[in-house]
XYZ file of C-alpha atoms in Angstrom:
576
model
C -2.839 51.408 7.316
C -4.030 49.724 10.511
C -2.795 46.155 10.885
C -5.354 43.507 11.854
C -4.030 40.388 13.591
C -5.101 36.884 12.646
C -6.494 36.452 16.174
C -8.827 39.484 15.761
C -10.104 38.174 12.431
C -10.863 34.766 13.932
C -12.660 36.322 16.910
C -14.636 38.686 14.661
C -15.740 35.846 12.426
C -16.629 33.673 15.402
C -18.776 36.186 17.288
C -20.363 38.075 14.398
C -21.584 35.192 12.321
C -25.273 34.356 12.589
C -25.860 30.634 12.326
C -29.282 29.663 10.944
C -30.340 26.150 11.853
C -32.183 23.829 9.535
C -35.275 24.010 11.769
C -35.364 27.834 11.570
C -35.189 27.605 7.811
C -38.004 25.115 7.527
C -40.293 26.758 10.133
C -40.339 30.073 8.350
C -43.588 30.656 6.337
C -41.523 31.826 3.353
C -39.028 29.024 3.722
C -37.548 27.786 0.492
C -37.223 24.316 1.978
C -40.047 22.478 3.707
C -39.987 19.242 5.669
C -41.514 16.382 3.771
C -42.478 12.825 4.597
C -40.785 9.920 2.854
C -41.591 6.218 2.782
C -39.226 3.656 4.371
C -38.333 2.299 0.956
C -37.291 5.793 -0.194
C -35.228 6.222 2.977
C -33.484 2.942 2.171
C -32.795 4.075 -1.406
C -31.347 7.340 -0.117
C -29.177 5.649 2.508
C -28.007 2.660 0.435
C -25.125 4.382 -1.462
C -23.942 5.978 1.783
C -23.999 2.673 3.669
C -22.301 0.872 0.796
C -19.425 3.376 0.785
C -19.002 3.042 4.573
C -18.996 -0.770 4.489
C -16.575 -0.764 1.538
C -14.263 1.598 3.432
C -13.943 -0.902 6.314
C -13.820 -3.882 3.956
C -10.710 -2.366 2.361
C -9.053 -2.098 5.761
C -9.961 -5.573 7.055
C -10.287 -8.029 4.171
C -6.816 -7.811 2.511
C -5.107 -8.743 5.795
C -7.637 -11.487 6.517
C -7.345 -13.034 3.057
C -3.547 -12.797 3.150
C -3.331 -14.620 6.505
C -5.860 -17.278 5.463
C -4.110 -17.915 2.109
C -0.702 -18.111 3.790
C -2.037 -20.685 6.218
C -3.736 -22.762 3.489
C -1.160 -22.531 0.681
C 2.205 -22.203 2.456
C 1.555 -23.935 5.790
C -0.893 -26.396 4.149
C -3.302 -26.182 7.064
C -7.037 -25.367 7.066
C -8.280 -22.364 9.026
C -9.800 -23.816 12.208
C -13.175 -22.377 13.298
C -13.421 -20.630 9.931
C -17.110 -19.771 10.317
C -16.557 -18.230 13.766
C -13.583 -16.216 12.487
C -15.604 -15.061 9.473
C -18.398 -13.935 11.797
C -15.814 -12.167 13.962
C -14.291 -10.362 10.995
C -17.756 -9.234 9.855
C -18.307 -7.946 13.393
C -15.023 -6.001 13.101
C -16.165 -4.460 9.793
C -19.614 -3.435 11.039
C -18.293 -2.472 14.473
C -15.701 -0.157 12.953
C -18.285 1.258 10.542
C -20.653 2.189 13.384
C -17.815 3.375 15.600
C -16.195 5.629 12.977
C -19.579 7.116 12.089
C -20.293 7.644 15.775
C -16.898 9.276 16.177
C -17.666 11.693 13.338
C -21.232 12.527 14.408
C -20.956 12.287 18.182
C -17.445 12.605 19.603
C -15.768 14.960 17.142
C -18.327 17.811 17.608
C -17.555 17.699 21.337
C -13.821 18.006 20.664
C -14.267 20.853 18.192
C -16.674 22.861 20.384
C -14.511 22.462 23.478
C -11.358 23.264 21.476
C -12.913 26.486 20.167
C -14.768 27.687 23.263
C -12.513 26.552 26.094
C -9.666 29.069 25.505
C -12.216 31.937 25.442
C -13.791 31.073 28.785
C -10.931 29.526 30.780
C -7.367 30.267 31.766
C -4.461 28.388 30.165
C -3.877 26.071 33.196
C -7.553 24.988 33.097
C -7.311 24.428 29.342
C -4.227 22.266 29.783
C -5.875 20.298 32.618
C -8.849 19.528 30.350
C -6.441 18.497 27.555
C -4.670 16.162 30.000
C -7.923 14.548 31.205
C -9.149 14.237 27.630
C -5.939 12.392 26.749
C -6.699 9.822 29.463
C -10.347 9.495 28.398
C -9.604 8.905 24.719
C -7.069 6.187 25.570
C -9.770 4.143 27.308
C -11.939 4.626 24.207
C -9.282 3.339 21.773
C -10.547 0.110 20.140
C -7.055 -1.479 20.104
C -6.454 -1.008 23.840
C -8.633 -4.083 24.497
C -6.066 -6.216 22.648
C -3.346 -5.119 25.061
C -5.436 -6.075 28.084
C -6.473 -9.396 26.518
C -2.816 -10.345 25.998
C -2.461 -11.127 29.716
C -4.214 -14.481 29.409
C -1.229 -15.959 27.524
C 1.498 -15.029 30.029
C 2.911 -17.624 32.443
C 3.198 -16.126 35.983
C 6.243 -18.280 36.788
C 8.286 -17.256 33.722
C 7.414 -13.544 33.734
C 5.747 -12.689 37.073
C 5.746 -8.901 36.702
C 4.474 -9.024 33.130
C 1.705 -11.350 34.300
C 0.916 -9.070 37.243
C 0.743 -5.949 35.094
C -1.582 -7.533 32.519
C -3.797 -9.534 34.880
C -3.805 -7.786 38.269
C -3.318 -4.178 37.220
C -4.758 -3.900 33.658
C -6.807 -0.845 34.654
C -3.727 0.852 36.110
C -1.764 -0.053 32.972
C -4.320 1.658 30.709
C -4.515 4.623 33.117
C -0.733 5.120 32.919
C -0.821 4.802 29.131
C -3.647 7.368 29.155
C -1.602 9.627 31.448
C 1.184 9.515 28.859
C -1.259 10.495 26.127
C -2.629 13.267 28.372
C 0.857 14.643 28.933
C 1.447 14.484 25.184
C -1.786 16.446 24.640
C -0.596 19.148 27.069
C 2.870 19.474 25.524
C 1.440 19.255 22.009
C -0.980 22.081 22.789
C 1.817 24.227 24.230
C 3.822 23.457 21.098
C 0.898 24.691 18.969
C 0.664 27.916 20.929
C 4.372 28.743 21.222
C 5.589 27.127 17.951
C 8.121 24.929 19.745
C 10.452 22.784 17.687
C 9.751 19.050 17.888
C 13.441 18.081 17.952
C 14.189 19.021 21.619
C 10.965 17.341 22.757
C 11.993 14.132 20.985
C 15.450 14.159 22.605
C 14.037 14.974 26.060
C 11.620 12.035 25.771
C 13.585 9.371 23.920
C 16.865 9.587 25.873
C 15.300 9.021 29.377
C 13.121 6.246 27.916
C 16.217 4.514 26.505
C 18.026 4.914 29.831
C 15.127 3.276 31.715
C 15.152 0.477 29.118
C 18.894 0.052 29.694
C 18.278 -0.165 33.444
C 15.372 -2.631 33.022
C 17.428 -5.016 30.899
C 19.833 -5.464 33.834
C 17.046 -7.083 35.931
C 15.790 -10.564 34.960
C 12.241 -9.779 36.178
C 11.991 -6.422 34.407
C 13.485 -7.446 31.069
C 10.227 -9.156 30.029
C 8.321 -5.877 30.467
C 10.350 -3.962 27.863
C 8.323 -5.365 24.957
C 4.985 -4.522 26.572
C 6.113 -0.960 27.355
C 7.374 -0.216 23.833
C 4.367 -1.903 22.202
C 1.956 0.158 24.312
C 3.191 3.285 22.518
C 1.896 1.896 19.237
C -1.581 1.172 20.618
C -2.340 4.744 21.642
C -2.306 6.489 18.287
C -5.582 5.116 16.947
C -8.738 6.575 15.365
C -10.001 8.206 18.598
C -6.894 9.764 20.130
C -5.415 11.452 17.097
C -8.481 13.334 15.722
C -9.938 14.296 19.121
C -6.715 15.544 20.671
C -5.742 17.270 17.430
C -9.155 18.976 17.232
C -8.672 20.308 20.754
C -5.065 21.402 20.211
C -5.662 23.109 16.857
C -8.797 24.804 18.233
C -6.802 26.195 21.160
C -3.956 27.377 18.914
C -6.434 28.993 16.518
C -8.269 30.792 19.335
C -4.945 32.022 20.696
C -4.133 33.382 17.231
C -0.925 31.381 17.012
C 0.406 28.124 15.659
C 2.445 27.427 12.585
C -0.316 26.374 10.213
C 1.954 24.237 8.034
C 3.106 22.117 10.967
C 0.172 22.441 13.359
C -1.021 18.887 12.705
C 2.279 17.231 13.614
C 3.952 16.391 16.891
C 1.131 15.170 19.142
C 1.140 11.724 17.519
C 4.873 11.398 18.186
C 4.580 12.469 21.811
C 1.476 10.296 22.341
C 3.583 7.328 21.233
C 6.642 8.101 23.389
C 5.192 9.184 26.762
C 3.174 5.970 27.343
C 6.385 3.935 26.859
C 8.094 5.871 29.608
C 4.964 5.697 31.803
C 4.620 1.910 31.539
C 8.329 1.431 32.301
C 8.059 3.640 35.392
C 4.943 1.738 36.510
C 6.876 -1.529 36.086
C 9.720 -0.144 38.238
C 7.216 0.889 40.914
C 5.514 -2.533 41.020
C 8.921 -4.248 41.031
C 9.973 -2.220 44.066
C 6.723 -2.690 46.034
C 5.448 -6.195 45.173
C 7.447 -9.408 45.568
C 7.388 -12.405 43.206
C 5.932 -14.546 46.027
C 2.989 -12.146 46.391
C 2.318 -12.264 42.630
C 2.391 -16.062 42.623
C -0.004 -16.127 45.584
C -2.334 -13.708 43.779
C -2.233 -15.775 40.564
C -3.016 -18.925 42.589
C -5.968 -17.135 44.202
C -7.196 -15.869 40.819
C -7.073 -19.350 39.304
C -9.305 -20.677 42.098
C -11.644 -17.666 42.223
C -15.113 -18.242 40.695
C -15.764 -16.662 37.313
C -18.818 -14.401 37.392
C -21.205 -13.987 34.463
C -19.986 -10.472 33.737
C -16.438 -11.839 33.299
C -17.461 -14.183 30.477
C -18.032 -13.511 26.812
C -20.121 -11.795 25.401
C -20.902 -9.805 28.569
C -17.290 -8.800 29.120
C -17.141 -7.275 25.601
C -20.454 -5.438 26.109
C -19.377 -4.002 29.463
C -15.965 -3.044 28.048
C -17.648 -1.216 25.135
C -19.910 0.786 27.449
C -17.073 1.503 29.885
C -14.835 2.793 27.081
C -17.236 5.398 25.695
C -19.708 6.469 28.391
C -17.189 7.973 30.909
C -15.522 9.939 28.081
C -18.885 11.320 26.934
C -19.877 12.196 30.508
C -16.583 14.038 30.987
C -17.007 15.994 27.749
C -20.640 16.751 28.647
C -19.688 18.047 32.107
C -17.018 20.321 30.612
C -19.520 21.655 28.084
C -22.375 22.272 30.528
C -20.651 23.370 33.748
C -17.402 24.923 32.536
C -18.360 26.379 29.172
C -22.099 26.814 29.957
C -22.842 26.004 26.352
C -24.806 23.421 24.398
C -24.243 21.475 21.238
C -25.832 22.324 17.928
C -27.832 19.440 16.462
C -28.038 17.612 19.794
C -30.183 14.827 18.306
C -27.552 14.041 15.685
C -24.819 14.071 18.344
C -26.822 11.691 20.562
C -27.313 9.373 17.594
C -23.557 9.515 16.962
C -22.792 8.653 20.596
C -25.174 5.696 20.437
C -23.375 4.564 17.256
C -20.035 4.855 19.097
C -21.166 2.614 21.969
C -22.833 0.034 19.687
C -19.831 0.083 17.334
C -17.368 -0.422 20.178
C -19.348 -3.403 21.544
C -19.574 -5.059 18.112
C -15.865 -4.367 17.491
C -14.928 -5.929 20.858
C -16.848 -9.078 19.915
C -15.062 -9.104 16.552
C -11.745 -8.650 18.327
C -12.360 -11.757 20.456
C -13.821 -14.032 17.787
C -12.108 -12.693 14.662
C -8.881 -10.715 14.916
C -7.401 -12.353 18.032
C -8.409 -15.855 16.920
C -7.043 -15.482 13.385
C -3.823 -13.755 14.457
C -3.196 -16.244 17.263
C -3.826 -19.217 14.991
C -1.457 -17.905 12.303
C 1.214 -17.172 14.912
C 0.955 -20.672 16.412
C 1.298 -22.369 13.008
C 4.079 -20.268 11.470
C 6.874 -22.191 13.304
C 5.696 -25.331 11.479
C 7.503 -23.940 8.435
C 10.953 -24.461 10.005
C 10.561 -26.674 13.103
C 8.440 -29.546 14.396
C 5.277 -28.557 16.296
C 2.399 -30.645 17.644
C -0.385 -28.899 15.714
C 1.167 -29.770 12.295
C 1.977 -33.471 11.935
C 4.186 -33.101 8.847
C 6.249 -30.293 10.364
C 8.806 -29.042 9.667
C 7.322 -28.345 6.250
C 10.588 -26.965 4.785
C 14.248 -27.259 5.643
C 15.321 -24.818 8.374
C 16.835 -21.996 6.291
C 14.013 -22.126 3.765
C 11.379 -22.120 6.528
C 12.970 -19.119 8.233
C 13.200 -17.250 4.917
C 9.505 -17.929 4.218
C 8.523 -16.742 7.702
C 10.547 -13.524 7.473
C 9.215 -12.803 3.966
C 5.675 -13.452 5.203
C 6.172 -10.958 8.041
C 7.673 -8.339 5.694
C 4.840 -8.696 3.163
C 2.244 -8.495 5.952
C 3.659 -5.203 7.263
C 4.364 -3.740 3.824
C 0.917 -4.598 2.384
C -1.096 -3.612 5.446
C 0.650 -0.241 5.658
C 0.342 0.537 1.962
C -3.431 -0.062 2.223
C -3.785 2.135 5.329
C -6.120 5.093 4.477
C -4.438 7.335 7.073
C -1.090 6.946 5.288
C -2.616 8.051 2.000
C -3.980 11.172 3.728
C -0.589 11.843 5.353
C 1.132 11.446 1.968
C -1.094 14.088 0.352
C -0.543 16.492 3.261
C 3.229 16.061 3.138
C 3.376 16.542 -0.652
C 1.457 19.802 -0.273
C 3.547 21.074 2.653
C 6.871 20.295 0.971
C 5.738 21.855 -2.353
C 6.091 18.512 -4.114
C 9.672 17.789 -2.951
C 8.432 14.806 -0.895
C 6.038 12.951 -3.224
C 3.068 11.110 -1.748
C 4.126 7.855 -3.360
C 7.692 8.212 -2.051
C 6.463 8.709 1.498
C 4.035 5.783 1.297
C 6.773 3.486 -0.014
C 9.260 4.655 2.639
C 6.777 4.134 5.498
C 5.571 0.744 4.176
C 9.155 -0.420 3.702
C 10.005 0.653 7.261
C 6.993 -1.140 8.759
C 7.680 -4.267 6.675
C 11.314 -4.415 7.792
C 10.271 -3.647 11.388
C 7.728 -6.486 11.533
C 10.206 -8.890 9.901
C 12.844 -8.003 12.526
C 10.213 -8.257 15.304
C 9.188 -11.754 14.184
C 12.880 -12.774 13.968
C 13.332 -11.451 17.522
C 10.650 -13.856 18.775
C 11.914 -16.852 16.761
C 15.543 -16.469 17.867
C 14.663 -15.002 21.314
C 16.781 -11.900 20.676
C 16.923 -9.141 23.293
C 14.454 -6.418 22.267
C 16.461 -3.762 24.085
C 19.528 -4.480 21.936
C 17.391 -3.966 18.841
C 15.580 -0.848 20.028
C 18.447 1.095 21.619
C 20.766 1.183 18.535
C 17.775 1.811 16.248
C 16.551 4.801 18.279
C 20.101 6.186 18.674
C 20.486 5.993 14.884
C 17.104 7.738 14.495
C 18.289 10.501 16.879
C 21.443 11.041 14.788
C 19.307 11.270 11.639
C 17.003 13.696 13.478
C 19.934 16.040 14.157
C 20.885 15.979 10.464
C 17.329 16.434 9.152
C 15.254 19.599 8.765
C 12.278 20.303 11.065
C 9.666 19.424 8.415
C 11.085 15.973 7.718
C 11.519 15.294 11.457
C 7.831 16.057 12.035
C 6.716 13.811 9.198
C 9.080 10.932 10.024
C 8.318 10.652 13.748
C 4.554 11.031 13.182
C 4.536 8.407 10.425
C 5.129 5.693 13.037
C 1.758 6.416 14.633
C -0.167 6.476 11.374
C 0.580 2.837 10.646
C -0.901 1.343 13.803
C -4.633 1.123 13.157
C -7.382 -0.709 15.083
C -7.111 -3.738 12.782
C -3.325 -4.048 12.443
C -2.556 -3.740 16.175
C -4.746 -6.598 17.515
C -3.830 -8.848 14.594
C -0.061 -8.332 14.913
C -0.217 -8.496 18.719
C -2.147 -11.796 18.656
C 0.183 -13.188 15.988
C 3.268 -12.295 18.042
C 1.858 -13.834 21.221
C 0.798 -17.005 19.353
C 4.220 -17.253 17.726
C 5.924 -16.711 21.074
C 3.918 -19.539 22.649
C 4.638 -21.898 19.743
C 8.419 -21.384 19.838
C 8.471 -21.454 23.641
C 9.710 -17.932 24.460
C 8.533 -16.139 27.598
C 6.651 -13.328 25.800
C 5.794 -12.383 22.238
C 5.797 -8.582 22.514
C 8.053 -6.309 20.488
C 6.767 -6.613 16.918
C 4.737 -3.397 17.154
C 7.639 -1.433 18.624
C 9.912 -2.551 15.773
C 7.140 -1.629 13.318
C 7.180 1.877 14.835
C 10.915 2.605 14.670
C 11.263 1.167 11.144
C 9.327 3.926 9.321
C 10.971 6.673 11.402
C 14.394 5.617 10.093
C 13.330 5.008 6.478
C 11.449 8.334 6.244
C 14.351 10.282 7.784
C 16.791 8.604 5.353
C 14.464 9.393 2.445
C 14.211 13.006 3.628
C 18.014 13.330 3.701
C 18.244 11.778 0.229
C 15.661 14.296 -1.089
C 17.577 17.148 0.547
C 20.829 15.963 -1.049
C 19.169 15.616 -4.444
C 17.711 19.137 -4.208
C 21.148 20.543 -3.307
C 22.722 18.817 -6.304
C 19.997 20.096 -8.618
C 20.441 23.649 -7.300
C 24.213 23.362 -7.717
C 23.817 22.089 -11.289
C 21.329 24.865 -12.121
C 23.698 27.478 -10.679
C 26.611 26.098 -12.693
C 24.530 26.094 -15.886
C 23.489 29.690 -15.258
C 27.117 30.772 -14.652
C 28.328 28.934 -17.778
C 25.615 30.627 -19.814
C 26.603 34.021 -18.416
C 30.302 33.486 -19.189
C 29.575 32.343 -22.745
């Protein structure tokens, strides 16, 4: 019998399938379906359930965190929410912005990724394919909603206390995002090669984590560079949002499928891990470069000049949010369009729907940016500034400290744990990951077990991150032992659990959690008088890696014991 490869079947199906469009169906005289006119009120009735489900989807992601922060401020800190109406408007903007953006992503951006992923390997050589994957990685990073929060964080940094951190966030924010994007692009290239050649994730993790830890170790020896460690490690958490993961995955899986390779059970894992690790290394290398080429005196002179420079209309709100929204999406779409037209010489099916989706993406990003400024950043910053009132005296709360020191610290740490635990448990992406993992492990790793392990890890991570800011602990001394422990667990764990554990860190950092936690950390840092408030997100990333790896080892041990007991029972039965 002649063997037929998977690749041949895919190619046969792809080139010998006649696609009939909706217009062809309806234009035919014998068409079963005909176009018909409907009134606006009927269109509204048809769309209402769909719109309700989309709004409810975003409400579930945004409102629990918002209500939790507001209640904590009112009930525990006994303070009203300042500018409540503005924050409410901002949070509504986040909900509707995300709704439009996610719909635009599905209708407009994803078809580009899928078409390019399927067609590119057929019409281009592997180096060209990898170059496109690299450039796409950079483009999607600029389009990530949460990346704006990272750039906005620069306004809170004092140039005298942390000159290089100030310089990176205020003078070179574009370069910072470009380097982060370069890290994501490199992750897309390696992830695609991993799909094609079925590489193990373990060596890639070791080859990435160990140099990153060594650079961190070097940076902590320099007083000017030590304040950049938090920014670098936090930037890894910002990259794995709703744009990067699906678009890069669509491209990588499409390439692997067209090449007739790729381990189907693990093909979705790995890129998220690499897209989190490479930007950390990239930002640290950029910091080293700026440290070696720019002096502190030059940065201070630049900051002095910037403070005196006139502020143009396009640098003020709401214009800055509108321009940022357009700048995030339009270049990415132009790049994808150029690849499609000039390299693939192809066109999109349902172009009108795609155009509508792209318009939704731009509008959604602009509305989300406005919500980020007036809702997420304002609420997170306010909560962060007031939290120290629980255990120490601050100007904004007259009765502070509200509790004795130990009690106040315990309340703050519990608040941080509950925030991380609750926000992660409600994350839709984690639910999807849990179902995938339960299916891939044949039920050995239950969905609920994974969700609890990840939520516990994020909760502990955020609690440790908040403690780091309160007590001004060195982030490097928290991260280095934690990652070394994770590497030891990685050696002991099987490939499946390693894939799940390292990817779970990226799943938890959504477009709502990242800006909120970042703003809270920076506000908290300002209130307690530390130089910078970064580091919470990086601790929230390593936490779930460790808890999931430990859970995986516990499941493995339990399975071995069960097998041993079953074998013993069978032998006893045979002997009797």
